Coordinates of C-alpha atoms and ligand atoms in Angstrom, one line a residue:
M20 CA 23.7 -15.0 51.7
N21 CA 22.1 -11.4 52.5
R22 CA 19.0 -11.0 53.7
L23 CA 16.7 -9.6 51.5
V24 CA 14.7 -6.5 53.1
V25 CA 12.2 -5.3 50.9
V26 CA 10.6 -1.8 51.6
S27 CA 7.3 -0.4 50.0
N28 CA 4.6 1.4 50.9
R29 CA 1.4 -1.9 50.6
V30 CA 2.7 -4.4 52.3
P31 CA 0.5 -8.0 51.5
A32 CA -0.9 -9.3 55.0
P33 CA 0.9 -12.3 54.6
A34 CA -2.5 -14.0 54.4
A35 CA -3.8 -12.2 51.8
A36 CA 0.1 -13.1 50.4
G37 CA -0.7 -15.3 46.3
A38 CA -4.3 -13.6 46.8
Q39 CA -5.9 -9.8 44.7
A40 CA -2.9 -7.1 45.3
G41 CA -1.4 -4.6 43.7
G42 CA 1.6 -5.4 40.7
L43 CA 3.9 -4.5 42.6
A44 CA 2.9 -6.8 44.8
V45 CA 1.8 -9.3 42.4
A46 CA 5.6 -9.1 41.3
L47 CA 7.8 -8.7 44.2
E48 CA 5.8 -12.2 45.9
A49 CA 8.0 -14.4 44.5
L50 CA 11.2 -13.1 45.7
M51 CA 9.6 -12.4 48.6
E52 CA 8.1 -17.2 48.8
R53 CA 11.0 -18.4 47.7
R54 CA 14.5 -16.0 49.4
G55 CA 12.7 -14.9 52.1
G56 CA 13.7 -11.0 53.6
V57 CA 11.9 -8.7 56.1
W58 CA 9.0 -7.2 54.2
F59 CA 8.2 -3.5 55.7
G60 CA 6.2 0.0 55.5
W61 CA 2.2 0.4 55.6
S62 CA -0.7 -1.4 56.9
G63 CA -3.0 0.0 55.2
N64 CA -4.5 0.9 58.5
I65 CA -5.0 4.3 60.6
S66 CA -4.5 5.1 63.7
E67 CA -4.2 8.1 65.7
A68 CA -1.2 7.3 68.1
L69 CA 1.8 5.9 66.5
G70 CA 2.2 2.4 67.5
P71 CA 5.1 -0.3 67.9
V72 CA 6.5 -2.0 64.3
R73 CA 4.1 -5.1 64.4
I74 CA 5.4 -7.7 63.2
A75 CA 3.9 -11.3 61.7
E76 CA 5.9 -14.3 60.1
A77 CA 3.7 -16.5 56.9
G78 CA 6.6 -19.2 55.8
R79 CA 9.7 -16.8 55.1
V80 CA 8.7 -14.2 55.2
K81 CA 9.1 -12.1 58.1
Y82 CA 5.9 -8.7 57.5
A83 CA 6.7 -5.2 59.6
T84 CA 4.2 -3.1 60.1
V85 CA 3.4 0.8 60.7
D86 CA -0.1 2.9 61.4
L87 CA -0.9 6.2 59.7
T88 CA -1.9 8.9 61.4
A89 CA -5.8 10.2 59.7
E90 CA -3.3 13.0 58.8
E91 CA 0.1 10.7 57.1
H92 CA -2.3 9.2 56.0
E93 CA -4.5 12.1 53.9
R94 CA -1.1 14.0 53.0
Y95 CA 1.1 12.2 52.8
Y96 CA -0.4 9.4 50.5
N97 CA -3.7 10.7 48.9
E98 CA -2.3 13.9 48.9
F99 CA 2.1 14.6 47.7
S100 CA 2.3 10.1 46.6
N101 CA -1.5 10.7 45.1
S102 CA -2.1 13.9 43.8
T103 CA 1.0 15.7 43.2
L104 CA 4.6 12.6 42.5
W105 CA 1.7 10.3 41.1
P106 CA 0.3 12.6 38.1
L107 CA 3.2 14.6 38.3
L108 CA 5.6 11.3 37.1
H109 CA 3.2 10.3 34.5
S110 CA 3.2 13.3 32.5
M111 CA -0.4 14.3 33.6
P112 CA 0.7 18.3 35.6
E113 CA -2.7 19.1 34.4
L114 CA -3.7 16.9 37.2
M115 CA -1.4 17.9 39.6
T116 CA -1.8 19.9 43.3
F117 CA 0.6 20.1 45.8
D118 CA 1.1 21.9 48.6
R119 CA 4.4 22.7 50.7
R120 CA 2.6 21.4 54.3
N121 CA 1.9 18.1 52.5
A122 CA 5.5 17.6 51.0
Q123 CA 6.1 17.8 54.4
I124 CA 4.4 15.4 55.7
Y125 CA 5.4 13.2 53.2
R126 CA 9.3 13.0 54.2
Q127 CA 8.5 13.0 58.1
V128 CA 6.7 10.3 56.5
N129 CA 9.4 8.6 54.9
E130 CA 11.5 9.3 58.0
R131 CA 9.4 7.8 60.9
L132 CA 9.9 4.5 59.0
A133 CA 14.2 4.7 58.3
D134 CA 13.3 5.4 63.0
A135 CA 11.4 2.3 62.8
L136 CA 12.7 0.4 60.6
Q137 CA 16.5 1.1 61.1
P138 CA 16.9 -1.0 64.9
M139 CA 15.4 -4.0 62.9
L140 CA 18.6 -4.4 60.3
R141 CA 21.3 -5.9 59.7
A142 CA 25.2 -4.8 58.5
D143 CA 24.5 -8.5 55.6
D144 CA 20.6 -7.1 54.8
L145 CA 20.4 -5.8 51.3
I146 CA 17.7 -2.6 51.3
W147 CA 15.3 -2.0 48.5
I148 CA 13.2 0.3 48.2
H149 CA 9.7 0.8 45.9
D150 CA 7.8 3.2 44.6
Y151 CA 6.8 7.2 44.3
H152 CA 5.9 6.9 47.9
L153 CA 10.1 6.7 49.5
M154 CA 12.1 8.5 47.3
G155 CA 13.2 10.3 51.0
M156 CA 14.0 6.6 52.0
P157 CA 17.3 6.4 50.4
Q158 CA 18.8 9.5 52.1
A159 CA 16.6 9.6 55.4
L160 CA 18.4 5.9 56.4
R161 CA 21.5 6.6 55.3
S162 CA 21.4 10.0 57.6
R163 CA 20.7 7.1 60.5
G164 CA 24.1 5.4 60.0
V165 CA 22.8 2.7 57.8
R166 CA 25.8 1.5 55.9
A167 CA 24.6 -1.1 54.0
P168 CA 22.7 -2.1 50.4
I169 CA 21.2 0.2 48.7
G170 CA 18.7 -0.4 45.9
F171 CA 15.6 2.2 44.8
F172 CA 13.4 0.4 41.8
L173 CA 10.4 3.1 40.3
H174 CA 7.2 0.9 39.2
I175 CA 6.2 4.2 37.7
P176 CA 7.7 6.3 34.9
F177 CA 9.8 9.1 34.9
P178 CA 9.7 12.2 33.6
S179 CA 11.5 15.0 31.7
A180 CA 13.5 17.4 33.3
D181 CA 11.2 20.1 32.9
M182 CA 8.3 18.7 34.1
L183 CA 9.7 17.4 36.8
A184 CA 10.9 20.9 37.7
S185 CA 7.0 22.2 38.1
V186 CA 7.2 20.6 41.8
P187 CA 9.8 22.8 44.4
E188 CA 10.7 19.7 46.3
A189 CA 12.4 17.9 42.9
G190 CA 15.4 18.4 43.9
A191 CA 15.9 18.0 47.4
L192 CA 13.0 15.0 46.6
L193 CA 16.9 13.4 44.2
R194 CA 19.5 14.2 46.0
D195 CA 17.1 12.0 48.6
L196 CA 17.3 9.0 46.1
L197 CA 21.2 9.3 44.8
A198 CA 21.5 8.5 48.2
A199 CA 21.2 4.8 47.4
D200 CA 23.8 2.6 45.4
L201 CA 21.6 1.6 42.0
L202 CA 18.4 3.0 40.6
G203 CA 16.2 0.8 39.0
F204 CA 13.7 1.9 36.8
Q205 CA 11.1 0.0 33.7
T206 CA 12.3 1.9 30.4
A207 CA 16.3 3.4 28.8
N208 CA 13.4 6.0 28.7
D209 CA 13.1 6.3 32.3
V210 CA 16.9 6.1 33.1
E211 CA 17.1 8.7 29.6
N212 CA 15.4 11.0 31.4
F213 CA 16.0 10.7 35.4
A214 CA 19.8 10.8 34.2
E215 CA 18.8 14.7 32.5
V216 CA 17.0 15.1 35.9
A217 CA 19.9 14.1 38.3
C218 CA 22.9 16.0 36.3
R219 CA 20.3 19.7 37.0
L220 CA 19.2 18.8 39.3
G221 CA 21.0 17.1 42.2
D222 CA 24.0 17.9 40.7
A223 CA 25.6 14.3 39.5
L224 CA 28.4 13.6 36.8
R225 CA 27.5 11.3 34.0
M226 CA 29.8 8.8 34.4
P227 CA 30.0 5.9 31.3
N228 CA 28.0 2.8 31.1
G229 CA 24.8 4.1 33.6
W230 CA 27.4 5.3 35.9
L231 CA 26.8 8.6 38.5
N232 CA 28.5 10.5 40.3
V233 CA 28.3 12.8 43.0
G234 CA 29.9 14.5 44.8
G235 CA 32.9 11.4 43.9
R236 CA 30.4 9.0 44.7
R237 CA 28.7 5.7 41.9
V238 CA 24.9 5.7 41.3
R239 CA 23.8 3.3 39.2
L240 CA 21.3 3.2 37.4
G241 CA 19.9 0.3 35.2
V242 CA 17.2 0.0 32.9
F243 CA 15.0 -4.1 34.8
P244 CA 11.1 -4.0 33.0
V245 CA 8.4 -5.8 36.0
E246 CA 7.9 -9.6 33.8
I247 CA 5.0 -11.8 35.2
E248 CA 5.1 -15.5 35.8
A249 CA 3.9 -15.6 31.9
Q250 CA 3.5 -19.6 31.7
D251 CA 1.9 -20.0 35.0
F252 CA -0.8 -16.9 34.6
A253 CA -0.5 -19.4 31.1
A254 CA -2.0 -22.0 32.1
V255 CA -4.3 -20.5 34.9
A256 CA -6.0 -18.5 32.0
E257 CA -6.4 -22.1 30.4
D258 CA -8.8 -23.7 33.1
A259 CA -10.2 -21.0 33.8
W260 CA -11.2 -20.3 30.1
R261 CA -13.5 -24.1 31.2
A262 CA -14.4 -22.8 34.7
A263 CA -17.8 -21.5 35.4
P264 CA -17.4 -17.8 35.3
T265 CA -15.1 -17.5 31.6
E266 CA -18.1 -20.4 30.3
R267 CA -21.3 -18.1 31.6
L268 CA -19.5 -14.5 30.2
R269 CA -19.2 -16.4 27.1
R270 CA -23.1 -17.5 27.6
S271 CA -23.8 -13.6 27.9
L272 CA -22.0 -12.4 24.2
G273 CA -23.9 -15.0 22.3
G274 CA -22.1 -15.5 19.6
Q275 CA -19.9 -11.5 19.8
R276 CA -16.7 -10.6 20.2
L277 CA -15.6 -9.5 23.0
V278 CA -13.1 -6.2 24.0
L279 CA -12.5 -6.6 27.5
G280 CA -10.1 -3.7 29.8
V281 CA -8.9 -4.7 33.0
D282 CA -7.6 -1.3 35.2
R283 CA -7.4 0.0 37.8
M284 CA -9.8 3.4 38.1
D285 CA -6.9 5.9 37.9
P286 CA -6.9 8.9 35.6
T287 CA -3.6 7.6 34.1
K288 CA -5.1 4.7 32.2
G289 CA -7.3 6.3 28.9
L290 CA -10.3 4.5 30.3
L291 CA -12.6 8.2 28.9
Q292 CA -10.6 8.3 25.4
R293 CA -10.8 5.3 25.4
I294 CA -14.2 4.6 25.4
A295 CA -14.4 7.7 23.6
G296 CA -12.4 5.6 20.4
Y297 CA -14.7 2.7 21.3
R298 CA -18.0 5.2 20.8
R299 CA -16.1 6.3 17.6
L300 CA -16.1 2.7 16.4
L301 CA -19.6 2.2 17.1
E302 CA -20.4 5.8 15.4
T303 CA -18.7 4.3 12.1
R304 CA -18.5 0.9 11.7
P305 CA -22.8 0.6 12.4
E306 CA -22.6 -3.3 10.3
L307 CA -20.5 -4.0 13.8
R308 CA -22.8 -3.2 16.4
R309 CA -24.7 -5.8 18.2
R310 CA -21.5 -8.1 16.6
V311 CA -19.3 -6.7 19.7
T312 CA -19.4 -6.0 23.7
F313 CA -16.8 -4.4 25.5
L314 CA -16.2 -5.2 29.0
Q315 CA -14.6 -3.1 30.8
I316 CA -13.7 -3.4 34.3
A317 CA -12.6 -1.2 36.2
A318 CA -11.5 -1.7 40.4
E319 CA -12.1 1.3 41.9
S320 CA -8.8 2.3 43.2
R321 CA -8.1 5.7 46.2
K322 CA -11.3 6.8 46.2
D323 CA -10.5 9.4 49.5
V324 CA -8.8 11.6 46.0
V325 CA -11.0 14.1 44.6
A326 CA -9.3 13.0 40.5
Y327 CA -10.4 9.7 40.8
R328 CA -14.3 10.3 42.4
D329 CA -14.6 12.6 39.1
L330 CA -13.4 10.4 37.6
R331 CA -15.8 7.9 38.1
S332 CA -18.5 9.9 37.6
A333 CA -16.7 10.5 34.7
I334 CA -16.6 7.2 33.1
E335 CA -19.8 6.4 34.8
R336 CA -22.0 9.0 33.4
E337 CA -19.9 8.0 29.3
A338 CA -20.8 4.5 30.0
G339 CA -24.4 5.3 30.0
S340 CA -24.4 7.3 27.3
I341 CA -23.4 5.4 25.2
N342 CA -25.4 2.3 26.0
S343 CA -28.3 4.9 25.8
E344 CA -28.3 6.1 22.6
F345 CA -26.4 2.8 21.2
S346 CA -28.6 -0.2 22.8
E347 CA -31.0 -1.4 22.2
P348 CA -33.9 -4.6 22.9
D349 CA -31.6 -7.0 23.2
W350 CA -27.7 -6.1 22.6
M351 CA -25.3 -3.4 25.3
P352 CA -22.5 -2.0 23.8
L353 CA -20.3 -2.3 26.9
R354 CA -20.5 -2.7 30.4
L355 CA -19.1 -1.1 33.1
V356 CA -17.6 -3.5 36.4
A357 CA -16.5 -1.8 38.4
R358 CA -15.3 -3.9 40.8
A359 CA -12.0 -6.1 41.0
G360 CA -12.0 -9.6 40.0
A361 CA -10.1 -12.4 41.1
R362 CA -7.0 -12.8 38.9
S363 CA -8.0 -16.5 38.0
T364 CA -11.4 -14.8 37.5
V365 CA -9.9 -12.2 34.7
A366 CA -7.0 -14.9 34.0
G367 CA -10.7 -17.1 31.9
Y368 CA -11.6 -13.5 30.6
M369 CA -8.8 -12.6 28.4
R370 CA -8.3 -15.9 27.1
E371 CA -11.8 -15.4 25.5
A372 CA -11.3 -11.8 24.5
R373 CA -11.2 -11.4 20.9
V374 CA -9.3 -7.6 21.5
G375 CA -7.2 -6.2 24.7
L376 CA -7.7 -2.8 24.9
V377 CA -4.7 -1.5 26.9
T378 CA -4.6 2.2 26.4
P379 CA -2.9 4.4 28.9
L380 CA -2.3 7.6 28.8
R381 CA 1.9 6.9 30.4
D382 CA 1.9 3.4 32.2
G383 CA 5.2 3.2 34.0
M384 CA 4.9 -1.0 32.2
N385 CA 1.3 -2.7 32.8
L386 CA 1.5 -5.7 33.8
V387 CA -2.5 -6.3 32.4
A388 CA -0.6 -5.8 28.1
K389 CA 1.6 -9.2 29.3
E390 CA -1.2 -10.5 31.0
Y391 CA -3.1 -10.9 28.0
I392 CA -1.2 -12.0 25.4
A393 CA -0.2 -14.7 28.0
A394 CA -3.5 -16.1 28.4
Q395 CA -4.0 -16.1 24.9
D396 CA -5.0 -19.5 23.0
P397 CA -2.1 -20.3 20.9
Q398 CA -4.0 -22.0 17.7
D399 CA -7.3 -18.8 18.3
P400 CA -5.0 -15.8 20.0
G401 CA -6.8 -12.4 19.7
V402 CA -5.4 -9.0 19.2
L403 CA -4.1 -7.3 22.1
I404 CA -4.2 -2.9 21.5
L405 CA -1.7 -1.2 23.3
S406 CA -0.7 2.2 23.9
R407 CA 2.4 3.1 22.6
F408 CA 3.1 5.0 25.9
A409 CA 2.9 1.9 28.1
G410 CA 6.0 1.4 29.7
A411 CA 5.6 -3.1 27.8
A412 CA 4.4 -1.7 24.4
K413 CA 9.0 -1.7 24.4
Q414 CA 8.4 -5.5 24.2
L415 CA 5.4 -5.9 22.9
G416 CA 5.7 -4.1 19.3
S417 CA 3.7 -6.9 17.4
A418 CA 0.2 -5.1 19.3
L419 CA -1.8 -3.0 17.4
I420 CA 0.0 0.1 18.3
V421 CA -1.6 2.9 19.0
N422 CA -2.5 6.7 20.5
P423 CA -5.1 6.5 23.6
H424 CA -5.8 10.1 22.7
D425 CA -7.0 9.5 18.7
A426 CA -10.5 8.4 18.9
D427 CA -10.5 7.1 14.9
E428 CA -6.0 6.1 15.4
V429 CA -8.4 2.8 18.1
A430 CA -11.2 2.9 16.3
D431 CA -9.6 1.8 13.5
A432 CA -7.2 -0.4 15.2
L433 CA -10.6 -2.0 16.9
D434 CA -11.6 -2.7 13.1
N435 CA -8.7 -4.5 12.0
A436 CA -8.8 -5.9 15.7
L437 CA -11.7 -8.0 15.4
N438 CA -11.9 -8.6 11.6
M439 CA -8.8 -9.8 11.5
G440 CA -7.1 -12.7 10.1
L441 CA -5.8 -16.7 12.2
V442 CA -2.9 -16.3 10.0
D443 CA -1.9 -13.0 11.7
R444 CA -3.1 -12.9 14.5
Q445 CA -1.2 -16.5 15.3
A446 CA 2.2 -14.0 13.9
R447 CA 1.4 -11.7 16.0
W448 CA 1.0 -13.2 19.3
R449 CA 3.6 -15.1 19.1
E450 CA 6.8 -12.4 18.5
S451 CA 4.6 -10.9 21.3
W452 CA 4.5 -14.0 23.6
A453 CA 8.4 -14.9 21.8
A454 CA 9.0 -11.4 24.3
I455 CA 7.9 -13.1 27.9
Q456 CA 7.3 -15.9 27.7
G457 CA 11.4 -17.1 29.3
T458 CA 10.1 -14.5 31.8
S459 CA 9.0 -14.5 35.7
A460 CA 8.4 -11.5 38.4
L461 CA 11.0 -14.8 40.5
A462 CA 13.3 -13.0 37.9
W463 CA 12.9 -9.3 37.5
G464 CA 13.3 -9.0 41.1
R465 CA 16.6 -11.4 41.5
S466 CA 17.8 -9.7 38.0
F467 CA 17.6 -6.9 39.8
V468 CA 19.1 -8.4 43.6
G469 CA 21.6 -9.9 41.5
A470 CA 22.4 -6.3 40.4
L471 CA 22.7 -4.2 43.8
L472 CA 25.2 -7.1 45.5
R473 CA 27.5 -7.0 43.0
T474 CA 27.2 -2.7 42.4
A475 CA 28.0 -2.6 46.2
A476 CA 30.8 -5.6 45.5
T477 CA 32.1 -3.0 42.9
P478 CA 35.1 -0.9 44.8
P479 CA 34.9 2.1 44.9
T480 CA 38.2 2.9 42.7
A481 CA 37.1 0.2 40.4
R482 CA 34.4 1.8 39.5
G483 CA 36.2 4.8 38.5
V484 CA 36.1 7.6 41.3
S485 CA 36.9 11.0 41.4
G486 CA 36.4 11.1 38.0
T487 CA 39.7 8.3 37.2
H488 CA 37.4 5.8 34.6
T489 CA 40.0 3.5 35.6
G490 CA 37.9 0.1 35.8
D491 CA 35.8 1.0 33.3
E492 CA 36.5 -2.3 30.7
A493 CA 34.8 -4.0 34.7
M494 CA 32.0 -1.9 33.3
L495 CA 31.8 -2.4 30.5
A496 CA 31.2 -6.6 31.2
I497 CA 28.1 -5.5 33.1
T498 CA 26.2 -2.8 31.4
D499 CA 25.5 -2.3 28.2
P500 CA 24.9 1.5 25.7
L501 CA 21.5 1.5 27.5
G502 CA 22.4 1.5 31.0
M503 CA 21.1 -2.1 30.7
I504 CA 23.0 -4.0 33.3
V505 CA 23.9 -7.8 32.2
R506 CA 25.5 -10.6 33.7
P507 CA 29.2 -9.8 33.9
L508 CA 30.8 -12.1 31.7
G509 CA 32.2 -15.6 34.3
S510 CA 30.0 -14.5 37.4
R511 CA 27.2 -15.5 39.2
D512 CA 25.2 -14.0 41.9
A513 CA 26.0 -15.9 44.9
D514 CA 22.9 -15.0 46.5
L515 CA 20.7 -17.6 44.4
A516 CA 21.6 -20.2 47.4
D517 CA 18.3 -21.6 46.8
G518 CA 21.0 -23.2 43.2
S519 CA 17.4 -22.0 40.5
S520 CA 19.4 -19.9 37.4
V521 CA 19.0 -16.5 36.9
L522 CA 16.7 -15.3 33.6
H523 CA 17.8 -11.0 33.2
P524 CA 15.3 -8.8 32.1
R525 CA 16.0 -8.5 28.3
R526 CA 17.6 -5.5 26.1
M527 CA 14.0 -3.5 25.0
S528 CA 13.7 -2.6 21.2
Ligands
F6P10 O1 2.9 2.1 41.4 C1 2.1 1.8 40.9 C2 1.1 0.7 42.5 O2 1.7 1.4 43.5 C3 1.6 -0.4 42.8 O3 2.1 -0.9 43.7 C4 -0.3 -0.8 43.1 O4 -0.1 -1.1 41.6 C5 -0.9 0.5 42.5 O5 -0.4 1.7 43.0 C6 -2.3 1.0 43.2 O6 -1.8 1.3 44.1 P1 -2.6 1.8 44.9 O7 -1.0 0.6 46.8 O8 -1.9 2.9 46.1 O9 -3.7 1.4 45.7

């Protein structure tokens, strides 16, 4: 079995694996625990000297991490990654700042990480790089002589060509990414945008069935919607619903219906717009006052970035304003908690909530939407209100789908959800559950790794290099017209030595 080397900006501390972590870490933990390998990236620490790679082992995973300097942390992480690329890739240019010096340091950090990783690599490794912090890594590794298969997965959306062009670095980053063999995205829309941008800025040519021709090399694109451990989460929620924290929450509600939001405090999550939608509900449906409580858990995030600090102040102002306007001595319409809760505790809250309010302005996937569905009691499920701009909306079409910018639409959906009868709630929930109940983060990871192996194993002639389409029949067997990678007839995932079966990502509607 080839060794898997995962590269991501954030690497969970070995002791914290399995505990509270970001979406990327949660998605990869199951795969790394089962398969083992190396997990390489930033230690989370800042130190002034460029120290050595630190290695820690837990189970079958070797965690290899490096520190950042204060300047790197500021310019690579806070600035270029989170103040340039993050808003740009989420199509929110009004939040974007750009400074050439930050772009240079971003590139230097990608190069430095490649320098640190390269000596640890073996010829039979499979390298899987994650997310927007590390778009320079595929080329940085290739230019250091690394020939092993490289896959890259983008956890967040990929915007249109016009949007991307507003960053001078975009063309160079595109070309760096195209040094990978397989590029994975959350939705078919992201693949489509990337293919167009690769042709306009990266000199790529589109070939049939999800392949690009980049100067005679073939690069494969695929859709791999990130999943949750749906069955496990459902079991955790059922237990947590009976445990003390949810019991206390239930008692505090005194029979009111709970509307729940669970997010990082991030401008892409649409929290101000969401609060505006709730305000509109209270204004236009006075009969619902005292009968509903909105609990927004908004975990503080990236607090060194100005836009995030400003957002927190604005949210606190809005929450305070709603509460002072609509509260009564014995009723408060909105509870705002600016800390992350333990995942299991929040799972219990999700099961208690009559409405899950998930309204990002733009989101690669949004795993909270899937968790809310998994957490529900099938006999008495709540209703998911979901932004049409979340990747999850492609799979959870039976939710109440809203435009998060439209306060009236959000208020209407809240009214509808709060008053929806049992039969309707059950029918909507069953359809959403059917879309995710067989999925798992483990299967998602395996499907990407399997696809990377198959991509690397496809000989250049069978990939139709130099514009010939020889071998397209073979490609037809492994990709569908959206570039969604499916198992080729009769193929086996040689890498899955633990013998468990592979679930491939479902095709999205
Ligand atoms: O892909 C988005 C992401 O990078 C996830 O890994 C994670 O859930 C979240 O953002 C956390 O961001 P940060 O690492 O900046 O705290």
